[in-house]
Coordinates of C-alpha atoms and ligand atoms in Angstrom, one line a residue:
M1140 CA 112.6 102.9 121.4
L1141 CA 109.9 103.4 124.2
K1142 CA 107.2 103.9 121.6
R1143 CA 108.1 100.5 120.1
F1144 CA 107.9 98.8 123.4
L1145 CA 104.6 100.6 124.2
K1146 CA 103.1 99.2 120.9
Y1147 CA 103.2 95.7 122.5
Y1148 CA 101.0 96.8 125.3
K1149 CA 98.3 98.0 122.9
P1150 CA 96.5 94.8 122.1
H1151 CA 96.6 93.8 125.8
M1152 CA 95.6 97.2 127.2
N1153 CA 92.7 95.8 129.3
L1154 CA 95.1 93.4 131.1
F1155 CA 97.6 96.1 131.6
I1156 CA 95.0 98.4 133.2
L1157 CA 93.7 95.5 135.4
D1158 CA 97.1 94.6 136.5
L1159 CA 98.0 98.2 137.5
T1160 CA 94.6 98.8 139.2
V1161 CA 95.0 95.6 141.2
A1162 CA 98.6 96.6 142.3
A1163 CA 97.5 100.1 143.3
L1164 CA 94.3 98.8 145.1
S1165 CA 96.4 96.2 147.3
S1166 CA 99.1 98.9 148.1
V1167 CA 96.3 101.1 149.4
L1168 CA 94.5 98.5 151.2
S1169 CA 97.6 97.4 153.1
I1170 CA 98.0 101.0 154.5
F1171 CA 94.7 100.6 156.4
I1172 CA 95.9 97.8 158.5
P1173 CA 98.1 99.8 160.7
I1174 CA 95.5 102.5 161.0
L1175 CA 92.9 100.1 162.2
S1176 CA 95.3 98.4 164.6
R1177 CA 96.2 101.6 166.1
K1178 CA 92.4 102.7 166.4
V1179 CA 91.7 99.2 168.3
L1180 CA 94.6 99.8 170.7
K1181 CA 94.1 103.5 171.2
V1182 CA 90.3 103.6 171.6
Y1183 CA 88.4 100.4 171.6
V1184 CA 90.6 98.5 174.2
P1185 CA 91.0 101.4 176.7
E1186 CA 87.4 102.0 176.5
Q1187 CA 86.4 98.4 176.4
L1188 CA 84.3 98.8 173.4
M1189 CA 84.1 95.1 172.4
K1190 CA 81.6 95.4 169.5
P1191 CA 83.6 98.0 167.4
L1192 CA 86.7 96.0 168.3
F1193 CA 85.5 92.9 166.8
I1194 CA 84.1 94.6 163.8
T1195 CA 87.4 96.3 163.2
L1196 CA 89.1 92.9 163.4
G1197 CA 86.6 91.6 161.1
I1198 CA 87.3 94.4 158.6
M1199 CA 91.0 93.7 158.9
V1200 CA 90.4 90.0 158.0
A1201 CA 88.2 91.2 155.1
I1202 CA 91.0 93.4 153.8
I1203 CA 93.6 90.6 153.9
L1204 CA 91.1 88.4 152.1
V1205 CA 90.6 90.9 149.4
K1206 CA 94.3 91.5 149.3
M1207 CA 94.7 87.7 148.8
I1208 CA 92.4 87.8 145.8
L1209 CA 94.2 90.9 144.4
Q1210 CA 97.5 89.2 144.8
Y1211 CA 96.1 86.1 142.7
V1212 CA 94.9 88.3 140.1
R1213 CA 98.1 90.3 139.8
M1214 CA 100.2 87.2 139.9
Y1215 CA 98.1 85.4 137.3
W1216 CA 97.0 88.1 135.0
G1217 CA 100.1 90.0 135.4
H1218 CA 102.2 87.2 134.2
I1219 CA 99.5 86.5 131.4
L1220 CA 100.2 89.9 130.1
G1221 CA 103.9 89.3 129.9
V1222 CA 103.4 86.0 128.3
R1223 CA 101.2 87.3 125.7
M1224 CA 103.5 90.2 124.9
E1225 CA 106.3 87.8 124.7
Y1226 CA 104.3 85.6 122.3
D1227 CA 103.6 88.6 120.0
M1228 CA 107.3 89.6 120.1
R1229 CA 108.6 86.1 119.7
S1230 CA 106.3 85.7 116.5
D1231 CA 107.2 89.1 115.2
I1232 CA 111.0 88.4 115.5
F1233 CA 110.7 84.8 114.1
T1234 CA 108.6 86.0 111.0
H1235 CA 111.2 88.8 110.5
I1236 CA 114.2 86.4 110.7
Q1237 CA 112.5 84.2 108.1
K1238 CA 112.7 87.1 105.7
L1239 CA 116.3 87.8 106.3
S1240 CA 118.7 86.8 103.5
F1241 CA 121.8 84.6 103.6
T1242 CA 123.9 87.7 104.0
Y1243 CA 122.5 88.1 107.6
F1244 CA 122.8 84.2 108.3
D1245 CA 126.4 84.1 107.1
N1246 CA 127.4 86.5 109.8
V1247 CA 125.3 85.4 112.8
K1248 CA 125.6 82.6 115.2
T1249 CA 122.7 80.2 115.7
G1250 CA 123.2 80.5 119.5
H1251 CA 122.8 84.3 119.4
I1252 CA 119.5 83.9 117.5
M1253 CA 118.3 81.4 119.9
S1254 CA 119.1 83.5 123.0
R1255 CA 117.4 86.5 121.5
I1256 CA 114.3 84.5 121.0
S1257 CA 114.4 82.7 124.3
N1258 CA 116.2 84.5 127.1
D1259 CA 115.9 87.9 125.9
L1260 CA 112.2 87.9 125.3
N1261 CA 111.6 86.1 128.6
T1262 CA 113.4 89.1 130.4
I1263 CA 111.4 91.6 128.3
A1264 CA 108.2 89.8 129.4
E1265 CA 109.0 90.0 133.0
V1266 CA 109.9 93.6 133.0
A1267 CA 106.7 94.4 130.9
H1268 CA 104.6 93.8 133.9
H1269 CA 106.9 93.6 136.9
A1270 CA 108.3 97.1 136.2
P1271 CA 105.1 99.0 136.2
E1272 CA 103.7 97.0 139.1
D1273 CA 106.9 97.7 141.1
I1274 CA 106.7 101.4 140.5
I1275 CA 103.1 101.7 141.5
I1276 CA 103.3 99.4 144.5
S1277 CA 106.6 100.9 146.0
G1278 CA 105.4 104.5 145.2
L1279 CA 101.9 104.1 146.7
T1280 CA 103.2 102.2 149.6
V1281 CA 106.0 104.4 150.7
I1282 CA 104.1 107.7 150.1
G1283 CA 101.0 106.3 151.7
A1284 CA 102.8 105.0 154.7
Y1285 CA 104.7 108.0 155.4
A1286 CA 101.8 110.4 154.9
V1287 CA 99.8 108.4 157.5
M1288 CA 102.8 108.3 159.8
I1289 CA 103.3 112.0 159.7
S1290 CA 99.6 112.6 160.2
F1291 CA 99.9 110.5 163.4
N1292 CA 103.0 112.3 164.4
V1293 CA 105.2 114.6 162.4
K1294 CA 108.3 114.2 164.5
L1295 CA 108.4 110.4 164.5
G1296 CA 107.2 110.4 160.9
L1297 CA 110.2 112.4 159.9
I1298 CA 112.6 110.3 162.1
A1299 CA 111.4 107.2 160.3
I1300 CA 112.2 108.7 157.0
V1301 CA 116.1 108.9 158.0
P1302 CA 117.0 105.3 157.3
L1303 CA 115.1 105.1 154.1
P1304 CA 117.9 106.6 151.8
L1305 CA 120.5 104.6 153.6
M1306 CA 118.6 101.3 152.9
L1307 CA 118.1 102.5 149.3
F1308 CA 121.8 103.2 148.9
W1309 CA 122.8 99.9 150.3
G1310 CA 120.3 97.9 148.2
L1311 CA 121.1 99.7 145.0
T1312 CA 124.8 99.4 145.5
Y1313 CA 125.2 95.9 146.6
G1314 CA 121.8 94.5 145.4
L1315 CA 122.8 95.3 141.9
K1316 CA 126.2 94.2 142.2
M1317 CA 124.8 90.8 143.4
R1318 CA 122.6 90.6 140.4
E1319 CA 125.5 91.3 138.1
G1320 CA 127.4 88.5 140.0
F1321 CA 124.5 86.2 139.3
R1322 CA 124.6 87.1 135.7
N1323 CA 128.5 86.4 135.6
V1324 CA 127.8 83.0 137.0
R1325 CA 125.2 82.3 134.4
K1326 CA 127.5 83.3 131.7
R1327 CA 130.1 81.0 133.1
I1328 CA 127.6 78.1 133.1
A1329 CA 126.9 79.0 129.4
D1330 CA 130.8 78.6 128.9
I1331 CA 130.8 75.3 130.6
N1332 CA 127.8 74.0 128.7
S1333 CA 129.2 75.0 125.3
N1334 CA 132.6 73.4 126.3
V1335 CA 130.9 70.1 127.3
E1336 CA 128.8 70.3 124.0
N1337 CA 131.9 70.9 121.9
S1338 CA 134.0 68.1 123.4
V1339 CA 131.1 65.6 123.6
Q1340 CA 130.0 66.3 119.9
G1341 CA 133.7 66.3 118.8
I1342 CA 134.6 63.1 120.9
R1343 CA 135.6 61.2 117.9
E1344 CA 138.0 64.0 117.0
V1345 CA 139.1 64.2 120.7
K1346 CA 139.9 60.4 120.8
S1347 CA 141.4 60.0 117.5
Y1348 CA 143.8 62.8 118.3
T1349 CA 144.3 61.5 121.8
N1350 CA 143.6 65.0 123.1
E1351 CA 141.6 64.0 126.3
N1352 CA 144.2 65.9 128.4
L1353 CA 144.0 68.9 126.2
E1354 CA 140.0 68.8 126.6
I1355 CA 140.4 68.3 130.3
E1356 CA 142.6 71.4 130.6
K1357 CA 140.4 73.6 128.5
F1358 CA 137.4 72.3 130.7
N1359 CA 139.4 73.1 133.9
D1360 CA 139.8 76.7 132.8
V1361 CA 136.2 77.3 132.3
N1362 CA 135.4 75.3 135.5
T1363 CA 137.9 77.5 137.5
S1364 CA 136.4 80.6 136.1
F1365 CA 133.0 79.4 137.1
K1366 CA 134.3 78.8 140.6
V1367 CA 135.8 82.1 140.8
A1368 CA 132.8 83.9 139.6
K1369 CA 130.6 82.0 142.1
E1370 CA 132.9 82.7 145.1
K1371 CA 132.8 86.4 144.1
M1372 CA 129.1 86.3 143.9
Y1373 CA 128.7 84.8 147.4
K1374 CA 131.0 87.4 148.8
I1375 CA 128.7 90.3 147.5
M1376 CA 125.6 88.3 148.6
A1377 CA 127.1 88.0 152.0
T1378 CA 127.7 91.7 152.1
F1379 CA 124.4 92.6 150.6
F1380 CA 122.4 90.5 153.0
S1381 CA 124.2 91.1 156.3
G1382 CA 124.1 94.8 155.5
M1383 CA 120.5 94.8 154.7
F1384 CA 119.6 92.7 157.9
F1385 CA 121.6 95.1 159.9
L1386 CA 119.8 98.2 158.5
T1387 CA 116.5 96.5 158.8
D1388 CA 117.1 95.6 162.6
M1389 CA 118.5 99.1 163.1
F1390 CA 115.5 100.6 161.3
Y1391 CA 113.2 98.9 164.1
V1392 CA 115.5 99.9 166.9
W1393 CA 115.8 103.4 165.6
V1394 CA 112.0 103.9 165.4
I1395 CA 111.3 102.0 168.6
G1396 CA 114.0 104.0 170.4
S1397 CA 112.8 107.3 169.1
G1398 CA 109.2 106.3 169.7
S1399 CA 110.0 105.3 173.4
W1400 CA 111.5 108.6 173.9
L1401 CA 108.5 110.3 172.5
I1402 CA 106.2 108.2 174.7
Y1403 CA 108.4 109.1 177.6
K1404 CA 107.9 112.6 176.8
G1405 CA 104.2 112.1 176.4
E1406 CA 104.0 113.0 172.7
I1407 CA 102.6 109.6 171.4
D1408 CA 101.3 106.4 173.0
I1409 CA 101.9 102.9 172.7
A1410 CA 99.3 102.4 170.0
D1411 CA 101.0 104.9 167.8
L1412 CA 104.2 103.2 168.2
L1413 CA 102.7 99.9 167.2
A1414 CA 101.3 101.5 164.0
F1415 CA 104.7 102.8 163.2
T1416 CA 106.5 99.6 163.6
L1417 CA 103.9 97.9 161.4
Y1418 CA 104.7 100.7 158.8
V1419 CA 108.4 100.0 159.0
S1420 CA 107.8 96.5 157.9
F1421 CA 105.8 97.7 155.0
I1422 CA 108.5 99.9 153.9
M1423 CA 111.1 97.1 153.6
K1424 CA 109.3 95.6 150.7
P1425 CA 109.3 98.6 148.4
V1426 CA 113.0 99.0 149.0
Q1427 CA 113.6 95.4 147.7
R1428 CA 111.2 96.3 144.8
V1429 CA 113.2 99.3 143.9
V1430 CA 116.4 97.3 143.6
N1431 CA 114.4 94.7 141.7
F1432 CA 113.0 97.3 139.4
V1433 CA 116.5 99.0 138.6
E1434 CA 117.9 95.7 137.9
Q1435 CA 115.2 94.4 135.8
F1436 CA 114.9 97.5 133.9
Q1437 CA 118.5 97.7 133.0
Q1438 CA 118.2 94.2 131.7
G1439 CA 115.0 94.5 129.9
A1440 CA 116.2 97.7 128.2
A1441 CA 119.3 95.9 126.9
S1442 CA 117.2 92.9 125.7
F1443 CA 114.7 95.0 124.2
E1444 CA 117.5 97.0 122.3
R1445 CA 118.9 93.7 120.9
F1446 CA 115.4 92.8 119.9
V1447 CA 115.0 96.0 117.9
E1448 CA 118.4 95.7 116.5
I1449 CA 117.3 92.5 114.6
M1450 CA 113.9 94.0 113.7
D1451 CA 115.6 96.9 112.2
I1452 CA 117.6 94.7 109.7
E1453 CA 115.9 95.3 106.5
P1454 CA 115.6 92.1 104.5
D1455 CA 117.9 93.0 101.5
I1456 CA 116.2 90.8 99.0
K1457 CA 112.7 92.4 98.4
D1458 CA 110.3 92.2 95.6
K1459 CA 109.9 95.4 93.5
K1460 CA 106.5 97.0 93.8
N1461 CA 105.6 96.0 90.4
A1462 CA 107.4 92.4 90.5
V1463 CA 105.9 90.2 87.9
S1464 CA 105.2 86.4 88.0
I1465 CA 105.6 84.1 85.0
K1466 CA 103.6 81.1 84.6
N1467 CA 105.1 77.8 83.5
V1468 CA 108.7 78.8 83.6
K1469 CA 110.7 77.3 80.8
G1470 CA 114.0 77.6 82.5
E1471 CA 116.1 79.6 80.0
I1472 CA 118.9 81.4 81.9
D1473 CA 120.9 84.3 80.8
I1474 CA 123.7 85.3 82.9
E1475 CA 125.1 88.7 81.8
N1476 CA 128.3 90.2 82.7
I1477 CA 127.8 89.7 86.6
W1478 CA 130.0 90.9 89.3
F1479 CA 129.7 89.8 92.8
K1480 CA 131.3 89.8 96.3
Y1481 CA 130.3 88.9 99.7
N1482 CA 129.9 91.5 102.3
S1483 CA 132.7 90.1 104.1
S1484 CA 135.0 89.4 101.1
P1485 CA 137.6 92.2 100.1
D1486 CA 137.9 91.1 96.5
W1487 CA 135.5 90.2 93.7
I1488 CA 134.4 86.6 93.9
L1489 CA 132.8 86.6 90.4
R1490 CA 134.2 88.9 87.7
D1491 CA 132.2 89.5 84.6
V1492 CA 130.7 86.2 84.3
S1493 CA 128.4 85.6 81.3
M1494 CA 126.6 82.3 80.5
K1495 CA 123.7 81.4 78.2
I1496 CA 121.8 78.3 79.2
E1497 CA 119.1 77.1 77.0
A1498 CA 115.9 75.7 78.4
G1499 CA 115.9 72.0 79.2
K1500 CA 119.7 71.6 78.6
T1501 CA 122.1 70.3 81.2
I1502 CA 125.4 72.2 81.7
A1503 CA 128.3 71.4 83.9
L1504 CA 130.4 73.8 85.8
V1505 CA 133.9 72.7 86.5
G1506 CA 136.9 74.3 88.0
E1507 CA 139.1 74.2 91.0
S1508 CA 137.7 74.6 94.5
G1509 CA 137.2 78.2 95.3
A1510 CA 136.7 79.1 91.7
G1511 CA 133.2 80.6 92.5
K1512 CA 131.0 77.8 91.2
S1513 CA 128.7 77.5 94.2
T1514 CA 128.5 81.3 94.5
L1515 CA 127.4 81.6 91.0
V1516 CA 124.7 79.0 91.3
S1517 CA 123.4 80.8 94.5
L1518 CA 122.9 84.0 92.7
I1519 CA 120.2 82.3 90.4
P1520 CA 117.6 81.9 93.0
R1521 CA 118.7 85.4 94.3
F1522 CA 120.0 84.2 97.7
Y1523 CA 122.5 87.1 97.3
E1524 CA 122.2 90.3 95.3
I1525 CA 124.5 90.7 92.4
A1526 CA 126.6 93.8 92.3
K1527 CA 126.7 94.5 88.5
G1528 CA 125.3 92.7 85.5
K1529 CA 121.9 90.8 85.2
I1530 CA 120.6 87.4 85.4
K1531 CA 117.4 86.6 83.4
V1532 CA 115.1 83.7 83.6
D1533 CA 113.0 83.2 80.5
S1534 CA 114.1 86.7 79.3
T1535 CA 112.9 88.4 82.5
D1536 CA 115.4 90.0 84.9
I1537 CA 115.2 88.1 88.2
L1538 CA 115.1 91.4 90.0
D1539 CA 111.8 92.2 88.3
L1540 CA 110.3 88.6 89.2
K1541 CA 108.5 87.9 92.4
H1542 CA 111.2 86.0 94.4
K1543 CA 108.7 83.4 95.4
I1544 CA 108.0 82.5 91.9
L1545 CA 111.7 82.5 91.0
R1546 CA 112.6 80.3 94.0
E1547 CA 109.6 77.9 93.4
S1548 CA 110.9 77.4 89.9
I1549 CA 114.3 76.2 91.1
G1550 CA 115.2 73.0 92.9
I1551 CA 118.5 72.6 94.6
V1552 CA 120.3 69.3 95.6
Q1553 CA 123.2 70.2 97.8
Q1554 CA 126.4 68.4 98.4
N1555 CA 125.8 68.7 102.1
V1556 CA 122.0 67.9 102.3
F1557 CA 120.2 69.5 105.3
L1558 CA 117.6 67.2 106.7
F1559 CA 115.0 68.4 109.3
D1560 CA 114.8 66.5 112.5
T1561 CA 111.6 64.7 111.7
T1562 CA 110.3 61.9 109.9
I1563 CA 111.4 60.8 106.3
R1564 CA 108.1 61.5 105.0
D1565 CA 108.0 65.1 106.3
N1566 CA 111.6 65.6 104.9
I1567 CA 110.4 64.5 101.5
S1568 CA 107.2 66.4 101.5
Y1569 CA 108.9 69.6 102.4
G1570 CA 109.2 69.7 98.6
N1571 CA 105.4 70.1 98.4
P1572 CA 103.5 70.1 101.7
Y1573 CA 100.3 69.3 99.7
A1574 CA 101.7 66.1 98.1
T1575 CA 99.8 63.0 98.4
E1576 CA 100.9 59.7 99.8
E1577 CA 101.1 58.4 96.3
Q1578 CA 103.2 61.2 95.1
I1579 CA 105.6 60.8 98.0
I1580 CA 106.0 57.2 97.1
E1581 CA 106.5 57.9 93.5
A1582 CA 109.0 60.6 94.2
S1583 CA 111.0 58.3 96.4
Q1584 CA 110.9 55.5 93.7
K1585 CA 112.2 57.9 91.2
A1586 CA 114.9 59.0 93.7
N1587 CA 116.0 55.3 94.1
I1588 CA 115.2 55.5 97.8
Y1589 CA 111.9 53.8 98.1
K1590 CA 113.3 50.4 98.7
F1591 CA 115.6 51.6 101.4
I1592 CA 112.8 53.4 103.1
M1593 CA 110.6 50.3 103.0
S1594 CA 113.4 48.3 104.5
L1595 CA 113.3 50.2 107.7
P1596 CA 110.9 49.1 110.3
E1597 CA 109.1 52.3 110.6
G1598 CA 109.3 53.1 106.9
F1599 CA 108.3 56.7 105.9
D1600 CA 107.7 57.4 109.6
T1601 CA 111.4 56.7 110.6
Q1602 CA 112.9 59.8 112.4
V1603 CA 116.0 60.9 110.7
G1604 CA 117.6 62.5 113.8
E1605 CA 119.3 65.9 114.1
R1606 CA 120.6 66.9 110.6
G1607 CA 119.7 63.4 109.4
I1608 CA 122.5 61.9 111.4
K1609 CA 120.9 58.4 111.3
L1610 CA 121.3 58.1 107.5
S1611 CA 124.2 57.9 105.2
G1612 CA 125.4 60.7 102.9
G1613 CA 124.1 58.9 99.9
Q1614 CA 120.7 58.2 101.6
K1615 CA 120.3 61.8 102.6
Q1616 CA 121.2 62.9 99.0
R1617 CA 118.5 60.6 97.5
I1618 CA 115.9 61.9 100.2
S1619 CA 116.6 65.5 99.1
I1620 CA 116.3 64.4 95.3
A1621 CA 112.8 62.9 96.2
R1622 CA 112.1 66.3 97.8
V1623 CA 113.1 68.0 94.4
F1624 CA 110.9 65.5 92.5
L1625 CA 107.9 66.6 94.5
K1626 CA 108.7 70.3 94.0
N1627 CA 109.0 69.7 90.3
P1628 CA 110.9 72.9 89.4
S1629 CA 112.0 73.9 85.8
I1630 CA 115.4 74.6 86.8
L1631 CA 117.6 72.2 88.8
I1632 CA 120.9 72.9 90.5
F1633 CA 123.0 70.0 91.6
D1634 CA 126.1 70.3 93.7
E1635 CA 127.6 67.0 93.0
A1636 CA 129.3 65.3 96.0
T1637 CA 133.2 65.4 95.6
S1638 CA 133.8 62.1 97.4
S1639 CA 132.6 60.0 100.5
L1640 CA 130.0 58.1 98.5
D1641 CA 130.4 54.5 98.0
S1642 CA 129.9 53.5 94.2
E1643 CA 126.6 52.0 94.8
S1644 CA 125.3 55.0 96.2
E1645 CA 126.9 57.0 93.5
A1646 CA 125.2 54.8 90.7
Y1647 CA 121.8 55.1 92.6
I1648 CA 122.2 59.1 92.8
Q1649 CA 123.5 59.4 89.1
S1650 CA 120.5 57.7 87.7
A1651 CA 118.1 59.5 90.0
M1652 CA 119.5 62.8 88.8
E1653 CA 119.4 61.8 85.1
E1654 CA 115.7 61.0 85.6
L1655 CA 115.3 64.3 87.5
S1656 CA 116.9 66.4 84.8
I1657 CA 114.8 65.2 82.0
N1658 CA 112.9 68.1 80.6
R1659 CA 114.5 70.6 83.1
T1660 CA 117.3 73.1 82.8
T1661 CA 120.2 71.6 84.9
I1662 CA 123.2 73.0 86.2
I1663 CA 125.7 70.6 87.9
I1664 CA 128.7 71.6 89.8
A1665 CA 130.3 68.4 88.5
H1666 CA 133.0 66.4 89.9
R1667 CA 132.4 63.1 87.9
L1668 CA 133.8 62.6 84.5
S1669 CA 130.6 60.9 83.5
T1670 CA 128.5 63.7 84.5
V1671 CA 130.8 66.2 82.7
K1672 CA 131.0 64.2 79.6
N1673 CA 127.2 63.8 79.4
A1674 CA 126.5 67.6 79.8
D1675 CA 125.3 69.4 76.8
Y1676 CA 127.8 72.2 77.4
I1677 CA 130.6 72.9 79.9
F1678 CA 131.9 76.1 81.6
V1679 CA 135.3 76.0 83.2
M1680 CA 135.7 78.5 85.9
E1681 CA 138.9 79.9 87.2
Q1682 CA 139.3 82.6 89.9
G1683 CA 135.7 84.0 89.5
Q1684 CA 135.8 83.9 85.8
V1685 CA 134.6 81.7 82.9
A1686 CA 138.0 80.6 81.6
E1687 CA 136.6 78.2 78.9
Q1688 CA 133.5 76.8 77.6
G1689 CA 132.3 74.3 75.0
T1690 CA 131.4 70.6 74.7
H1691 CA 133.6 68.0 76.2
D1692 CA 135.2 67.2 72.7
E1693 CA 135.7 70.9 71.9
L1694 CA 137.5 71.4 75.2
I1695 CA 139.6 68.5 74.9
Q1696 CA 140.7 69.5 71.5
T1697 CA 141.9 73.1 72.7
E1698 CA 144.1 71.3 75.2
K1699 CA 144.0 74.2 77.8
I1700 CA 142.6 74.3 81.2
Y1701 CA 139.8 71.7 80.8
Y1702 CA 142.2 69.4 79.1
N1703 CA 144.6 69.7 82.1
L1704 CA 141.9 69.1 84.6
Y1705 CA 140.6 66.1 82.7
T1706 CA 144.0 64.5 82.3
K1707 CA 144.8 65.1 86.0
N1708 CA 141.2 63.8 86.8
M1709 CA 140.7 66.9 88.9
F1710 CA 137.1 67.8 88.7
Ligands
ADP2654 P1 133.6 76.7 94.5 O1 132.2 76.2 94.6 O2 134.0 76.9 93.1 O3 134.5 75.8 95.3 P2 132.7 79.0 96.1 O4 131.7 79.6 95.3 O5 132.3 78.1 97.2 O6 133.8 78.2 95.3 O7 133.8 80.0 96.7 C1 134.3 80.9 96.1 C2 134.9 81.9 97.1 O8 133.9 82.6 97.9 C3 136.0 81.5 98.0 O9 137.1 82.2 98.1 C4 135.1 81.3 99.4 O10 136.0 81.4 100.4 C5 134.2 82.5 99.3 N1 133.0 82.4 100.0 C6 132.1 81.2 99.7 N2 130.9 81.4 100.5 C7 131.2 82.6 101.2 C8 130.5 83.3 102.1 N3 129.2 83.0 102.5 N4 130.9 84.3 102.7 C9 132.0 84.9 102.2 N5 132.8 84.3 101.4 C10 132.4 83.1 100.8

């Protein structure tokens, strides 16, 4: 784990070394200030040596100036180091996630991926530079300060160590508890946010079921736990700070008291005591830093663990070493005795399914909902891996094909079209990022959406909104058909909408689909009688198996499942 973390320092080693050197230098420089102050009070003032006095004061000012510059360098370049490491990790994890298969995405929440990529990496970046800085600064300051104090006076030096463990104990106990309290509050805020998001997004549902009171009750629950968490946090915060202030004040009293007693006994003088009190103020900061470090380190380690967890997920769909590519895929598909189940499903979803689809033909898949039609078509682009059996495209097993080639030769028009939150043009040219304006226009004409686009004030530059919210189902589907026209694949998979389209949209889509399917192998999960009838061949699926197959006329004649579906209008 540590090795993998250190890997991210490697490209930025120069910055890392700069950061630590600067941290070390500024700690060491700080230690000189009390030494010089003591010298001024102990020697130059009593002996009225004005020149060395002013020179020393000048040196002190110079040290403070240099410290300021060092502080700037550490603040700026230290954070730059963190930002750059965060950038590297973020692009690694995003690249990795893009390679993962549907099996992963089926089982993960978008919010979780988002927080890995934003919050977690931010925490890691902070730890990456603050943790080593904190160790160096606190270590050097505390060791240096005590070494100098003991060299001034062993007795008072040792006396000054006594409060240190107490402060560390208090800081670590309550400081960490306080941070935990903060984190708890943040979690509760997240709950509030998701509650508000849910009920605002679902406001139509809320109102149509007149469930406003239920929503208010749910909100009150999260709001109350937020209040409780915050009150608890402030209690710990009050304990932590009052205790810390008390200990800090007592630290001074302890050192001044013991120092006065030693002055009374003639073992030290007032200049020594001043130096000691200055050191006491130095020691406070490292205590705070140690608390910071422990807390950040815990969080950083947890965040990095989650990062590694994702990076360790092997993409389960990978090309074989000697995977081949075929040029000009014709689109012949052989599905041979395949068996399939999802990771999460206990039973087989597809059982011994075989289909032979000739290149350029249109076949319809029909059957009741849940029969396995969508699952079957998702196996052809290898979105999931088959358990047993084979799928061949142009007589080549898809496992032996480069998956990029395979997926490039398949176009999918889904029932629930996904549009990216950008312009109509970008959504269409997603099918071929190199398409020219003419090609985009031609594709939208063929998809029967051109006129509609031109009727919009901003035409192709119209923003479609999140998930294409500003467009109707039929318009979205035609945009996705235009997208597939640009992609120009040999194989076409079309999940026909079950309902919710007005008859005009339906007619537009139907004719666009007919145009699109010319010279392409087309598999339609069909719900409309006209589509089914026009198909060259029909497969009827039932509970994960091919129950019947044939042309429309053949299947009607057998008077079995298809006949029943047909007469009950149940496609
Ligand atoms: P159809 O397209 O014929 O309606 P599906 O292929 O969508 O049927 O679904 C077949 C079965 O697989 C159903 O029981 C469904 O619950 C299950 N299923 C579909 N997708 C997933 C998935 N991503 N993970 C787990 N089970 C799924």
